[in-house]
JSON list of C-alpha atoms in Angstrom, two decimals:
[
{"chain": "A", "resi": 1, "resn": "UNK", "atom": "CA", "xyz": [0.00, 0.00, 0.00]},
{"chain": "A", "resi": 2, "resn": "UNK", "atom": "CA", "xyz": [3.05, 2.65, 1.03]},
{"chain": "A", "resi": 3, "resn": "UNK", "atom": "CA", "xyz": [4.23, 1.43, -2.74]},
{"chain": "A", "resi": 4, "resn": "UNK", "atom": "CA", "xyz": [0.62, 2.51, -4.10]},
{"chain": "A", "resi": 5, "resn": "UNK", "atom": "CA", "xyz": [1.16, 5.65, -2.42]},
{"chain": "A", "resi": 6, "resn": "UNK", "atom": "CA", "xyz": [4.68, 6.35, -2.95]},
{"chain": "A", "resi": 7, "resn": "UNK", "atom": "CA", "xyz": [3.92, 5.98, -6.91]},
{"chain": "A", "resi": 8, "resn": "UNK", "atom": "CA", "xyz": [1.36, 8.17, -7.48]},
{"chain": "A", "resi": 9, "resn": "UNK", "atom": "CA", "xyz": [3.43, 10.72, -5.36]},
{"chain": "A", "resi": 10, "resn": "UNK", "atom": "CA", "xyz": [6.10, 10.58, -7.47]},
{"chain": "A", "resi": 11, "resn": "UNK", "atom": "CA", "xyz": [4.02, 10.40, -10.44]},
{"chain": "A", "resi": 12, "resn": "UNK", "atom": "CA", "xyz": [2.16, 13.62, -9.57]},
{"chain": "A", "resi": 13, "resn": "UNK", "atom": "CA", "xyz": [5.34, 15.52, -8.36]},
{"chain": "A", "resi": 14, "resn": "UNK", "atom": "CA", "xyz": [7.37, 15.01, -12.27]},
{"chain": "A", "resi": 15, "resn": "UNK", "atom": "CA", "xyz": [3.56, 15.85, -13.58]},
{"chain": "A", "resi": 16, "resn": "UNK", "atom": "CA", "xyz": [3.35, 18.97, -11.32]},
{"chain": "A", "resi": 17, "resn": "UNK", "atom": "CA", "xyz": [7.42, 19.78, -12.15]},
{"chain": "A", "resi": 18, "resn": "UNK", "atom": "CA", "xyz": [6.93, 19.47, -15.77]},
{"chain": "A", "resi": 19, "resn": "UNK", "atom": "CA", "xyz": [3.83, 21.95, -16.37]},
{"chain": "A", "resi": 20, "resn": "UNK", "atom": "CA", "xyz": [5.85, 24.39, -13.38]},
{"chain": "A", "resi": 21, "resn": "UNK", "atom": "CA", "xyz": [8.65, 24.56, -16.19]},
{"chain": "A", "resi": 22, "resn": "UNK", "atom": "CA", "xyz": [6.54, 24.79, -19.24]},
{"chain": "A", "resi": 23, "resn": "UNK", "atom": "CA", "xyz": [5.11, 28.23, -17.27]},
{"chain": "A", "resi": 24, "resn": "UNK", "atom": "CA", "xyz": [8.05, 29.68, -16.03]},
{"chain": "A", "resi": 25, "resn": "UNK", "atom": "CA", "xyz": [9.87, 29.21, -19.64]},
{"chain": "A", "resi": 26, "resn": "UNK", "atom": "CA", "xyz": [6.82, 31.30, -21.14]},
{"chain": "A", "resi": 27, "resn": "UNK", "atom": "CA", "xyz": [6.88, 33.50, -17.79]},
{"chain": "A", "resi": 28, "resn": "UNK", "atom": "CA", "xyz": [10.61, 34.53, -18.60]},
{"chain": "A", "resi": 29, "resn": "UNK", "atom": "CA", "xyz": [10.31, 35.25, -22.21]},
{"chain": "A", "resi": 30, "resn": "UNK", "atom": "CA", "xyz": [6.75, 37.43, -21.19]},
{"chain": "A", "resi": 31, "resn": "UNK", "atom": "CA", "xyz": [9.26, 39.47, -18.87]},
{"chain": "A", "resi": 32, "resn": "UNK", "atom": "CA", "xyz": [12.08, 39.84, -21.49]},
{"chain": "A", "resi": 33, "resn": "UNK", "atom": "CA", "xyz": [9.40, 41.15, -23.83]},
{"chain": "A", "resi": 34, "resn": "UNK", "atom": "CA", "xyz": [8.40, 43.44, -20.88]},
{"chain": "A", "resi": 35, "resn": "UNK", "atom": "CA", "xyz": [11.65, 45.23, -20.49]},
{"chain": "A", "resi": 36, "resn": "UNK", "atom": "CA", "xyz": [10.97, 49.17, -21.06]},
{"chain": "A", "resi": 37, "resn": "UNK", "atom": "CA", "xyz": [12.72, 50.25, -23.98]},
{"chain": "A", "resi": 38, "resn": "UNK", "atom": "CA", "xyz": [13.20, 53.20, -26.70]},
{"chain": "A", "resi": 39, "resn": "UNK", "atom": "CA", "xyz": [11.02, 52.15, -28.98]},
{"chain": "A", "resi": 40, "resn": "UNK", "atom": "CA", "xyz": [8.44, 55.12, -29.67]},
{"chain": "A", "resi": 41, "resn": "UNK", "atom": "CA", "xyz": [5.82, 52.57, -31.06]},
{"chain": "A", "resi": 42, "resn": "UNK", "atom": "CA", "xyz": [4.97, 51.25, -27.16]},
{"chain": "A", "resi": 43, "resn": "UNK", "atom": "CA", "xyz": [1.54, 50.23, -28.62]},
{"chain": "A", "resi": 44, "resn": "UNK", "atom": "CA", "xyz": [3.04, 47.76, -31.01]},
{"chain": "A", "resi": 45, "resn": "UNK", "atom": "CA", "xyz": [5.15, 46.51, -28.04]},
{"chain": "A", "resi": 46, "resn": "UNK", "atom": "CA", "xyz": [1.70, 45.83, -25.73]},
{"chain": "A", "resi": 47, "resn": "UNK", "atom": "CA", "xyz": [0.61, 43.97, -28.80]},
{"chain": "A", "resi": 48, "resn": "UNK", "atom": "CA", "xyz": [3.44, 41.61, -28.87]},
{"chain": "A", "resi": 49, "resn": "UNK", "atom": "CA", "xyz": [3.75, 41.44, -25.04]},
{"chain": "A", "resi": 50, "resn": "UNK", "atom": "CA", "xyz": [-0.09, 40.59, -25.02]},
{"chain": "A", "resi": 51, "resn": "UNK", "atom": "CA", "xyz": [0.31, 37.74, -27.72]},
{"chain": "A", "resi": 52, "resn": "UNK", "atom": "CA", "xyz": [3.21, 36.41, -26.19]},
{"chain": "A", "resi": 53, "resn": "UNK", "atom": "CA", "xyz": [1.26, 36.22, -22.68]},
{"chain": "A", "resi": 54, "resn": "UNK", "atom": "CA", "xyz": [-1.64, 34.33, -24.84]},
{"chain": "A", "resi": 55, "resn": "UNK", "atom": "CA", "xyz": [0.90, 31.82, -26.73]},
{"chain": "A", "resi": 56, "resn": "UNK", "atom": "CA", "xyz": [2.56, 30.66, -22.83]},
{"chain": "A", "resi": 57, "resn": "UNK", "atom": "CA", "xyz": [-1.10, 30.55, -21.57]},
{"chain": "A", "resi": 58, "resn": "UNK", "atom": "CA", "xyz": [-2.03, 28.46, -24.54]},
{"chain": "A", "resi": 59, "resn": "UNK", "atom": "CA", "xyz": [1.55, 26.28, -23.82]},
{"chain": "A", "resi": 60, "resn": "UNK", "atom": "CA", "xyz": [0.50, 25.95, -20.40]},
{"chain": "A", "resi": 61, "resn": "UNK", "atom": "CA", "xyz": [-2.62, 24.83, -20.77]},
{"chain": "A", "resi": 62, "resn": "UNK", "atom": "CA", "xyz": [-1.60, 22.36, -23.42]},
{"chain": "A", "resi": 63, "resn": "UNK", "atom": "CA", "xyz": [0.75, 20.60, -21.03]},
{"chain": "A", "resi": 64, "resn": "UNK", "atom": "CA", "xyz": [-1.80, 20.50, -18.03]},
{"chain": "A", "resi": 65, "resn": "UNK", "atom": "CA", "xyz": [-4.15, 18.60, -20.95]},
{"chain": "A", "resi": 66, "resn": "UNK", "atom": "CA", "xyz": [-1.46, 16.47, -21.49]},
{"chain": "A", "resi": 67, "resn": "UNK", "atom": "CA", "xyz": [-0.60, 15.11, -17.87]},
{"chain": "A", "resi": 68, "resn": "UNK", "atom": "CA", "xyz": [-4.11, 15.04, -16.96]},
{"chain": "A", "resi": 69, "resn": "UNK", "atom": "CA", "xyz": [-4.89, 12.64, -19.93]},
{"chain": "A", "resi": 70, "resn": "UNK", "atom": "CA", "xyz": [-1.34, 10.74, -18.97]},
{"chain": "A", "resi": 71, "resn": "UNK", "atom": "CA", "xyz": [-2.48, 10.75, -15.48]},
{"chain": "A", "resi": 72, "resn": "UNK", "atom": "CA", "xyz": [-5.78, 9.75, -15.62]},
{"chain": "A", "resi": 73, "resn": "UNK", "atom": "CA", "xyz": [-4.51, 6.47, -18.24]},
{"chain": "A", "resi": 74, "resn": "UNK", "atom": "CA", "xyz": [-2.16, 5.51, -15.27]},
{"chain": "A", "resi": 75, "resn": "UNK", "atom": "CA", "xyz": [-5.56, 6.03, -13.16]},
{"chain": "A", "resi": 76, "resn": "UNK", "atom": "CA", "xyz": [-7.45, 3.39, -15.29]},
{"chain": "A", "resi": 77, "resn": "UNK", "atom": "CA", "xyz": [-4.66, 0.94, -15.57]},
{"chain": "A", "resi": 78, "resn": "UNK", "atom": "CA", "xyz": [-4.67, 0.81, -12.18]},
{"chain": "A", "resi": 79, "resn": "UNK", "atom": "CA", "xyz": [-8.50, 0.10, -11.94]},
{"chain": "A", "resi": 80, "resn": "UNK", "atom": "CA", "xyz": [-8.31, -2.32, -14.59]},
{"chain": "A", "resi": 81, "resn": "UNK", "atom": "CA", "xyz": [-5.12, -4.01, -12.47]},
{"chain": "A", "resi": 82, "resn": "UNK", "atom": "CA", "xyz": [-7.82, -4.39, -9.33]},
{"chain": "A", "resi": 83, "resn": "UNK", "atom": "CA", "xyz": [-10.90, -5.06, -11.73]},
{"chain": "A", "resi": 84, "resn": "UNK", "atom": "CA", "xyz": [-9.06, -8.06, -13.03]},
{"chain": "A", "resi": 85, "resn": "UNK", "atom": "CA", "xyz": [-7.50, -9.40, -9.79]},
{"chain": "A", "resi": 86, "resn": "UNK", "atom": "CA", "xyz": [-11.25, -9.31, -8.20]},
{"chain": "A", "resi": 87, "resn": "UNK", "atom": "CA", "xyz": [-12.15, -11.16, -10.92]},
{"chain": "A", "resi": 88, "resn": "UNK", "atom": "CA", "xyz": [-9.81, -13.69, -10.41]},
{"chain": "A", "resi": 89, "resn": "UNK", "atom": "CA", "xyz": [-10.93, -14.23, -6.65]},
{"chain": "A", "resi": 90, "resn": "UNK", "atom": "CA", "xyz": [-14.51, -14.49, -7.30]},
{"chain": "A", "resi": 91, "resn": "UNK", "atom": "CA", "xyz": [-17.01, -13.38, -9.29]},
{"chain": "A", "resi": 92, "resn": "UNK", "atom": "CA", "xyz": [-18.86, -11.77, -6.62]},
{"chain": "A", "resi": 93, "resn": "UNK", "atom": "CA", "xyz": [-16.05, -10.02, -5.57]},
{"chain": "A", "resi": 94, "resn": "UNK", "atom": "CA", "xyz": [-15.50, -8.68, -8.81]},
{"chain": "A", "resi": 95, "resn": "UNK", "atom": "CA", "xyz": [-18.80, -7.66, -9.29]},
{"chain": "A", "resi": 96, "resn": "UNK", "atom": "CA", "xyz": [-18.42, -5.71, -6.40]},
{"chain": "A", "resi": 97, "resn": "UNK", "atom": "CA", "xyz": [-15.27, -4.28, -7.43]},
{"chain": "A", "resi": 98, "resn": "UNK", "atom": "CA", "xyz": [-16.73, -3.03, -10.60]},
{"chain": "A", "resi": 99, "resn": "UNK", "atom": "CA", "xyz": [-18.98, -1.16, -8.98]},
{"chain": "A", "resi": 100, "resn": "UNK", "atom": "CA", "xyz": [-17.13, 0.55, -6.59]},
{"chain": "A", "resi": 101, "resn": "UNK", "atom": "CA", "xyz": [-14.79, 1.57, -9.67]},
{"chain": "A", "resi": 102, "resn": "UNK", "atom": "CA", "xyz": [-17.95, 3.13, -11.19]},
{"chain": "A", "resi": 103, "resn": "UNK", "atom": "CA", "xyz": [-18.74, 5.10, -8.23]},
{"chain": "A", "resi": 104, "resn": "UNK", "atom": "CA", "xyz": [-15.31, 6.91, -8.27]},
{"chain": "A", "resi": 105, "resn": "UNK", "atom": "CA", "xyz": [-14.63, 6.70, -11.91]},
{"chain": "A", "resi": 106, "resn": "UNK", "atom": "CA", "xyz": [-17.79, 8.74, -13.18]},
{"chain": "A", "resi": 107, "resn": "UNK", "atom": "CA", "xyz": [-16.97, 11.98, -11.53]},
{"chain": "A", "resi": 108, "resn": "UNK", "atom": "CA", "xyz": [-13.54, 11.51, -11.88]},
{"chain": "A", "resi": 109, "resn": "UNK", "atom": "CA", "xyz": [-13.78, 11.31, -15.59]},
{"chain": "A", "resi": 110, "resn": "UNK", "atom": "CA", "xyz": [-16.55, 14.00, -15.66]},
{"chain": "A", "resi": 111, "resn": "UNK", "atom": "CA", "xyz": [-14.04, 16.38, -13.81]},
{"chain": "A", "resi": 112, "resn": "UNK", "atom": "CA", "xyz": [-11.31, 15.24, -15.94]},
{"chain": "A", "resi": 113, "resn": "UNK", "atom": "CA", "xyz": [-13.70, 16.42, -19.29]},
{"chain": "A", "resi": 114, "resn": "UNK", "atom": "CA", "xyz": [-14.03, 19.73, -17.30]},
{"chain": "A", "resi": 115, "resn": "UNK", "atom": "CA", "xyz": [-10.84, 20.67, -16.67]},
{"chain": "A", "resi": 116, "resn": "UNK", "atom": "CA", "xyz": [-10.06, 19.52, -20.58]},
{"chain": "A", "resi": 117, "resn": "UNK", "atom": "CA", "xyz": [-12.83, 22.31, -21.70]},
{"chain": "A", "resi": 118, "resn": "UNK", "atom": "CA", "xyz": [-11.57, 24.75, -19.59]},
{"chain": "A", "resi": 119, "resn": "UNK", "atom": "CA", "xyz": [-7.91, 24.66, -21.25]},
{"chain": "A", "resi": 120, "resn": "UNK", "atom": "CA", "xyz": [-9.38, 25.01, -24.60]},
{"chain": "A", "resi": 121, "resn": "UNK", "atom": "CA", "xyz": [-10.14, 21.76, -25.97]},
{"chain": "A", "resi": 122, "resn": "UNK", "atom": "CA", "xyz": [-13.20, 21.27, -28.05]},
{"chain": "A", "resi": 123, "resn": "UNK", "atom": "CA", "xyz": [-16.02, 18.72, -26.78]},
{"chain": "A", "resi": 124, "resn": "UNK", "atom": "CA", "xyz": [-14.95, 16.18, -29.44]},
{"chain": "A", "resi": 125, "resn": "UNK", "atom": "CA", "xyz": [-11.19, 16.25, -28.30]},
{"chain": "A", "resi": 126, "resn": "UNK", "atom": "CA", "xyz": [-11.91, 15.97, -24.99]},
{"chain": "A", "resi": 127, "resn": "UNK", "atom": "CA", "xyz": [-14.16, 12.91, -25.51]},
{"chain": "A", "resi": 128, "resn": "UNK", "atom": "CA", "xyz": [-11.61, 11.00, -27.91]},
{"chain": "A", "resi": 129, "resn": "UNK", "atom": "CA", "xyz": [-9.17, 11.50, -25.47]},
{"chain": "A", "resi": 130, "resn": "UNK", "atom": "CA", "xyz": [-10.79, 10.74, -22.47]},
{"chain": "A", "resi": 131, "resn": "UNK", "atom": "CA", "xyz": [-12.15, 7.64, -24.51]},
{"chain": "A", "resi": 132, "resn": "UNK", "atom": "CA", "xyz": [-8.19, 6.50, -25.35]},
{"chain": "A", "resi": 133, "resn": "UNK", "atom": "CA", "xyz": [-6.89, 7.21, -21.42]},
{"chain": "A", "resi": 134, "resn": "UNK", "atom": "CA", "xyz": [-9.79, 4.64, -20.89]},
{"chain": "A", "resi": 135, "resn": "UNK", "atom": "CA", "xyz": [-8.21, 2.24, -22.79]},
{"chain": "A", "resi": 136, "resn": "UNK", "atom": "CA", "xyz": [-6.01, 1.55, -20.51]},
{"chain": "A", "resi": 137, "resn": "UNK", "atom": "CA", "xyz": [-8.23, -0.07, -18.15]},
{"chain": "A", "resi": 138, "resn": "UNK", "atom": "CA", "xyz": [-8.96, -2.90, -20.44]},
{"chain": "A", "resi": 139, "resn": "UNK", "atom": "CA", "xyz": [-4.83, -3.23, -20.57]},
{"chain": "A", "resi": 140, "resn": "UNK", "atom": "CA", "xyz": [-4.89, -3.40, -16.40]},
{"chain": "A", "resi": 141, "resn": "UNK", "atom": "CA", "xyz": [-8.14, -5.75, -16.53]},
{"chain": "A", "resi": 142, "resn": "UNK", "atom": "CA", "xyz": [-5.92, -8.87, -18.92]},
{"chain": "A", "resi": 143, "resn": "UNK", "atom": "CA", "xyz": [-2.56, -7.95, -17.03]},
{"chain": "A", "resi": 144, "resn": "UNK", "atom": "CA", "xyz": [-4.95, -8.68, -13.69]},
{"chain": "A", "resi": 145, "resn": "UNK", "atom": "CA", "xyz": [-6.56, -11.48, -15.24]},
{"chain": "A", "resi": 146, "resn": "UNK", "atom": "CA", "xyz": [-3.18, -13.30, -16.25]},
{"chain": "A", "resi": 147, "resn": "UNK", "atom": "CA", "xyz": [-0.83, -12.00, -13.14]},
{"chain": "A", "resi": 148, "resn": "UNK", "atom": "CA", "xyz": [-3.34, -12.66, -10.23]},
{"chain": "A", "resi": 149, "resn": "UNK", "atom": "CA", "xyz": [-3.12, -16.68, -10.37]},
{"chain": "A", "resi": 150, "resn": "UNK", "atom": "CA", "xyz": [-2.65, -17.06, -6.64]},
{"chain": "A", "resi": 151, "resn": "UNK", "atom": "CA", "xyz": [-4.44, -15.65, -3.45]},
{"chain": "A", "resi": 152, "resn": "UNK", "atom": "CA", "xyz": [-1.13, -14.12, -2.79]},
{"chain": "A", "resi": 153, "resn": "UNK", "atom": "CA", "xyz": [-0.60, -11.79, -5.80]},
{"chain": "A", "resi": 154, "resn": "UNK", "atom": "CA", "xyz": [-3.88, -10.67, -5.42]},
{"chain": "A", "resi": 155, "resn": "UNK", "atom": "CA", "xyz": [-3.07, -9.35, -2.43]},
{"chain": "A", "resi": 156, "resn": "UNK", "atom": "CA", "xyz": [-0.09, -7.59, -3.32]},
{"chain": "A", "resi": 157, "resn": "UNK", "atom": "CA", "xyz": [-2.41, -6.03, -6.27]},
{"chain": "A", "resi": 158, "resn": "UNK", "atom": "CA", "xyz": [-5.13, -5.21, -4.04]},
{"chain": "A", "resi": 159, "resn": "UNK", "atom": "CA", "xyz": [-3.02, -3.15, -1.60]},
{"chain": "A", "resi": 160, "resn": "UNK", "atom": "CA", "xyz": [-0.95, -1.60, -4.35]},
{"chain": "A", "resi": 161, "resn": "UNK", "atom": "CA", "xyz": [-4.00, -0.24, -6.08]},
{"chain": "A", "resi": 162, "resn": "UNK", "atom": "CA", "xyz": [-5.84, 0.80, -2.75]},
{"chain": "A", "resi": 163, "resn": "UNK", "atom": "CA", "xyz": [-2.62, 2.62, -1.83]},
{"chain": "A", "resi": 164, "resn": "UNK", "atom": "CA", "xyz": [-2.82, 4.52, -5.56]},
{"chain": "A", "resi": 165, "resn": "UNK", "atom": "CA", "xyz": [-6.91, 5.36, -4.50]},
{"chain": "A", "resi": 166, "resn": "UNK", "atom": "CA", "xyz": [-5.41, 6.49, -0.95]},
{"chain": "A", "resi": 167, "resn": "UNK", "atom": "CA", "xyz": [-3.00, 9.01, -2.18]},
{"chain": "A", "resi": 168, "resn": "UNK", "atom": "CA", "xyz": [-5.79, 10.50, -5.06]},
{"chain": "A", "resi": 169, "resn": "UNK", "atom": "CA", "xyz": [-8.48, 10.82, -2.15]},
{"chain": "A", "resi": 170, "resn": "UNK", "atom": "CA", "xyz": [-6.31, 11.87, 0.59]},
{"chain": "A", "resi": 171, "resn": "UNK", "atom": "CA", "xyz": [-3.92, 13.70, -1.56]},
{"chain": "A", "resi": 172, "resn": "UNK", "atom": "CA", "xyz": [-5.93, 15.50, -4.64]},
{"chain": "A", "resi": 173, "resn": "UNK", "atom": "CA", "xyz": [-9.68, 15.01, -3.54]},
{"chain": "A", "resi": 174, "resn": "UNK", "atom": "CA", "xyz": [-9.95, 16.07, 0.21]},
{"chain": "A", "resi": 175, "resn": "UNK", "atom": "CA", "xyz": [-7.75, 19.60, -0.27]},
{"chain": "A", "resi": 176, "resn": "UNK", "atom": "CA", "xyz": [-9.46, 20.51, -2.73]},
{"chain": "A", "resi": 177, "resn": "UNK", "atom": "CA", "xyz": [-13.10, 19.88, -0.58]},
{"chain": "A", "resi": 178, "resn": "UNK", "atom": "CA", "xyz": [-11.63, 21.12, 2.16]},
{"chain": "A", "resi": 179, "resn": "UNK", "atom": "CA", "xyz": [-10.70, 24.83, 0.51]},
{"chain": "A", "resi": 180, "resn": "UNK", "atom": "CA", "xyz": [-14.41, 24.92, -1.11]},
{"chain": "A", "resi": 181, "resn": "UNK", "atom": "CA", "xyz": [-15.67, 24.26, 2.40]},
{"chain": "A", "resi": 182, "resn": "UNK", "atom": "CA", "xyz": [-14.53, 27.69, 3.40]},
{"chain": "A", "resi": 183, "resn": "UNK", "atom": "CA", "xyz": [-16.46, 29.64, 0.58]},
{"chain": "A", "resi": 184, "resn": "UNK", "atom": "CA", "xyz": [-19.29, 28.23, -0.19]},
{"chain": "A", "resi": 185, "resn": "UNK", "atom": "CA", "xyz": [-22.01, 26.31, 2.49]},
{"chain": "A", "resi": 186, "resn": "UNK", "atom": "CA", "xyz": [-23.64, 24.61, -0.49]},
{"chain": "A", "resi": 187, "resn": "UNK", "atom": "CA", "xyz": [-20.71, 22.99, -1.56]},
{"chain": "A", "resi": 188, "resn": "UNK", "atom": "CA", "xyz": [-19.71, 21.91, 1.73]},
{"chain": "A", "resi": 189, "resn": "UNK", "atom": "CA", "xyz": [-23.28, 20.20, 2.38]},
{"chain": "A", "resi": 190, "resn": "UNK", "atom": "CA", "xyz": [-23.36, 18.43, -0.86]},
{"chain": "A", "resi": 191, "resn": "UNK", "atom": "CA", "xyz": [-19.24, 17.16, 0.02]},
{"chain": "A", "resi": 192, "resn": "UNK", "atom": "CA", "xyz": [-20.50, 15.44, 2.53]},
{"chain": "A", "resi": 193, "resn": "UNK", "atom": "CA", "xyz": [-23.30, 13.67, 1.18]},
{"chain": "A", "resi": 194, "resn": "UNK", "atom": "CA", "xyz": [-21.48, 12.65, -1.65]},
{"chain": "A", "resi": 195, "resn": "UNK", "atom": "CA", "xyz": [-19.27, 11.01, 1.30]},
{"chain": "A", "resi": 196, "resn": "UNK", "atom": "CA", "xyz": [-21.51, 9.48, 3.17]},
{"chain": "A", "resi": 197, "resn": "UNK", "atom": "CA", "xyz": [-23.41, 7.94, 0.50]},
{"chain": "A", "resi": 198, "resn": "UNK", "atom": "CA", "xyz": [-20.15, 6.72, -0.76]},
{"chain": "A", "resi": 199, "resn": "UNK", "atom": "CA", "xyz": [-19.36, 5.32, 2.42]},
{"chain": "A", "resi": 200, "resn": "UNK", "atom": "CA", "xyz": [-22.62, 3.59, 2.62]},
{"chain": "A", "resi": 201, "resn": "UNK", "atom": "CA", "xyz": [-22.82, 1.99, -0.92]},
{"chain": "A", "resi": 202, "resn": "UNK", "atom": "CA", "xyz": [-18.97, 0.73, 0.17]},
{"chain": "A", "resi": 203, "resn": "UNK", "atom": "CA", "xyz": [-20.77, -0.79, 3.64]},
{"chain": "A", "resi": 204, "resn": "UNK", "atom": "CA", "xyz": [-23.35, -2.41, 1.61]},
{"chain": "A", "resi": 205, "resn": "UNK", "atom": "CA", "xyz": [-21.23, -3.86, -1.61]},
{"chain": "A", "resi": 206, "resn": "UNK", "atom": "CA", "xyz": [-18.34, -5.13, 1.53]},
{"chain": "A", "resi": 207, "resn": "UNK", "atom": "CA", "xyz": [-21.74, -6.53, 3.00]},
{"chain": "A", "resi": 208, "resn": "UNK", "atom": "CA", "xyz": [-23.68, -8.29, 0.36]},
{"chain": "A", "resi": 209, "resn": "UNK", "atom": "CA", "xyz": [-20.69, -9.51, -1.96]},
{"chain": "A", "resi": 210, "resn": "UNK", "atom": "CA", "xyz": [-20.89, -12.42, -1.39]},
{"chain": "A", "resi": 211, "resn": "UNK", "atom": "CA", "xyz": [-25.02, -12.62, -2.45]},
{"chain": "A", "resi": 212, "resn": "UNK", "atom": "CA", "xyz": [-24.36, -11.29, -5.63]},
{"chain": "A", "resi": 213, "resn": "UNK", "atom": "CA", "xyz": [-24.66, -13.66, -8.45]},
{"chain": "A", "resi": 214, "resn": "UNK", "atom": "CA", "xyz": [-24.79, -13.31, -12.79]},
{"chain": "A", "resi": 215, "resn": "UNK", "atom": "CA", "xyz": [-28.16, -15.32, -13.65]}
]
């Protein structure tokens, strides 16, 4: 599980380093450009200072588009990876596992779409690429499938995965709640019952796995 967690940290932190570069190489040629000078056209020079501010914003928000969809394709491998190694326990187990995949994944991916708009991508883009970073979940599922042979490696899988979901909750989901918390009331209400429903439909799945068969 400390392995689950200690990837996705250092996944995050070269994600997070990389985009941090890609603005502060736009950010130094934006102050270059700023430097006052001779020139007696200074409206020509707010021009170019203005399109070089939009061409790093548009190289910055590129490259958060980019680790997002990387991220979020090492995200579904690693639900595929616990998918599959349910699967190979039990079918209800897997079942059960599917589900509570679904429950995180479908906001996750809906966020993921947002952010994607907000940087400038069309609707269409951000689909096809969510669709491809999906892929990799089917990739996870077979390597599950054909790794977890033995109760052992499925255990290894399962706390190497939960580890990964730790570190995304802890880490990337509960900060940000936390911070909206403290401005709005509305979004703080509806935080929590999106957590304790959560919680419940965990209780109930952990409960009743064992009941649930495929007629």
């Amino acid at each position: 599980m400390l392995g689950g967690i200690y990837f996705f940290f250092l996944l995050e932190s070269i994600f997070v380093r990389c985009i941090k570069h890609t603005g502060s190489h736009g950010h130094s040629h934006s102050l270059e450009m700023i430097v006052p000078t001779k020139s007696p056209s200074d409206t020509a020079e707010e021009v170019n200072v203005q399109k070089q501010d939009d061409a790093n914003k548009q190289r910055s928000d590129k490259a958060l588009s980019v680790m997002i969809i990387m991220g979020d394709a090492v995200h579904n491998f690693a639900d595929g990876l616990a998918i599959g190694a349910a699967f190979s326990s039990s079918v209800s187990v897997g079942i059960a596992t599917s589900i509570a995949v679904f429950c995180h994944e479908l906001p996750h991916e809906l966020g993921d779409f947002a952010v994607l708009l907000r940087n400038g991508m069309s609707v269409k883009r951000a689909l096809l690429w969510n669709f491809f970073s999906s892929l990799t979940a089917f990739i996870g599922l077979f390597v599950g499938l054909s790794v977890a042979t033995s109760e052992e490696v499925q255990t290894w899988i399962f706390a190497i995965t939960a580890g990964m979901f730790l570190y995304i909750s802890l880490v990337d989901l509960l900060p940000q709640m936390v911070s909206d918390e403290v401005h709005n009331p509305v979004i703080f209400f509806t935080n929590n019952i999106g957590m304790l429903l959560g919680v419940f439909f965990m209780v109930i799945i952990a409960i009743f796995e064992e009941r649930i068969r495929i007629s």
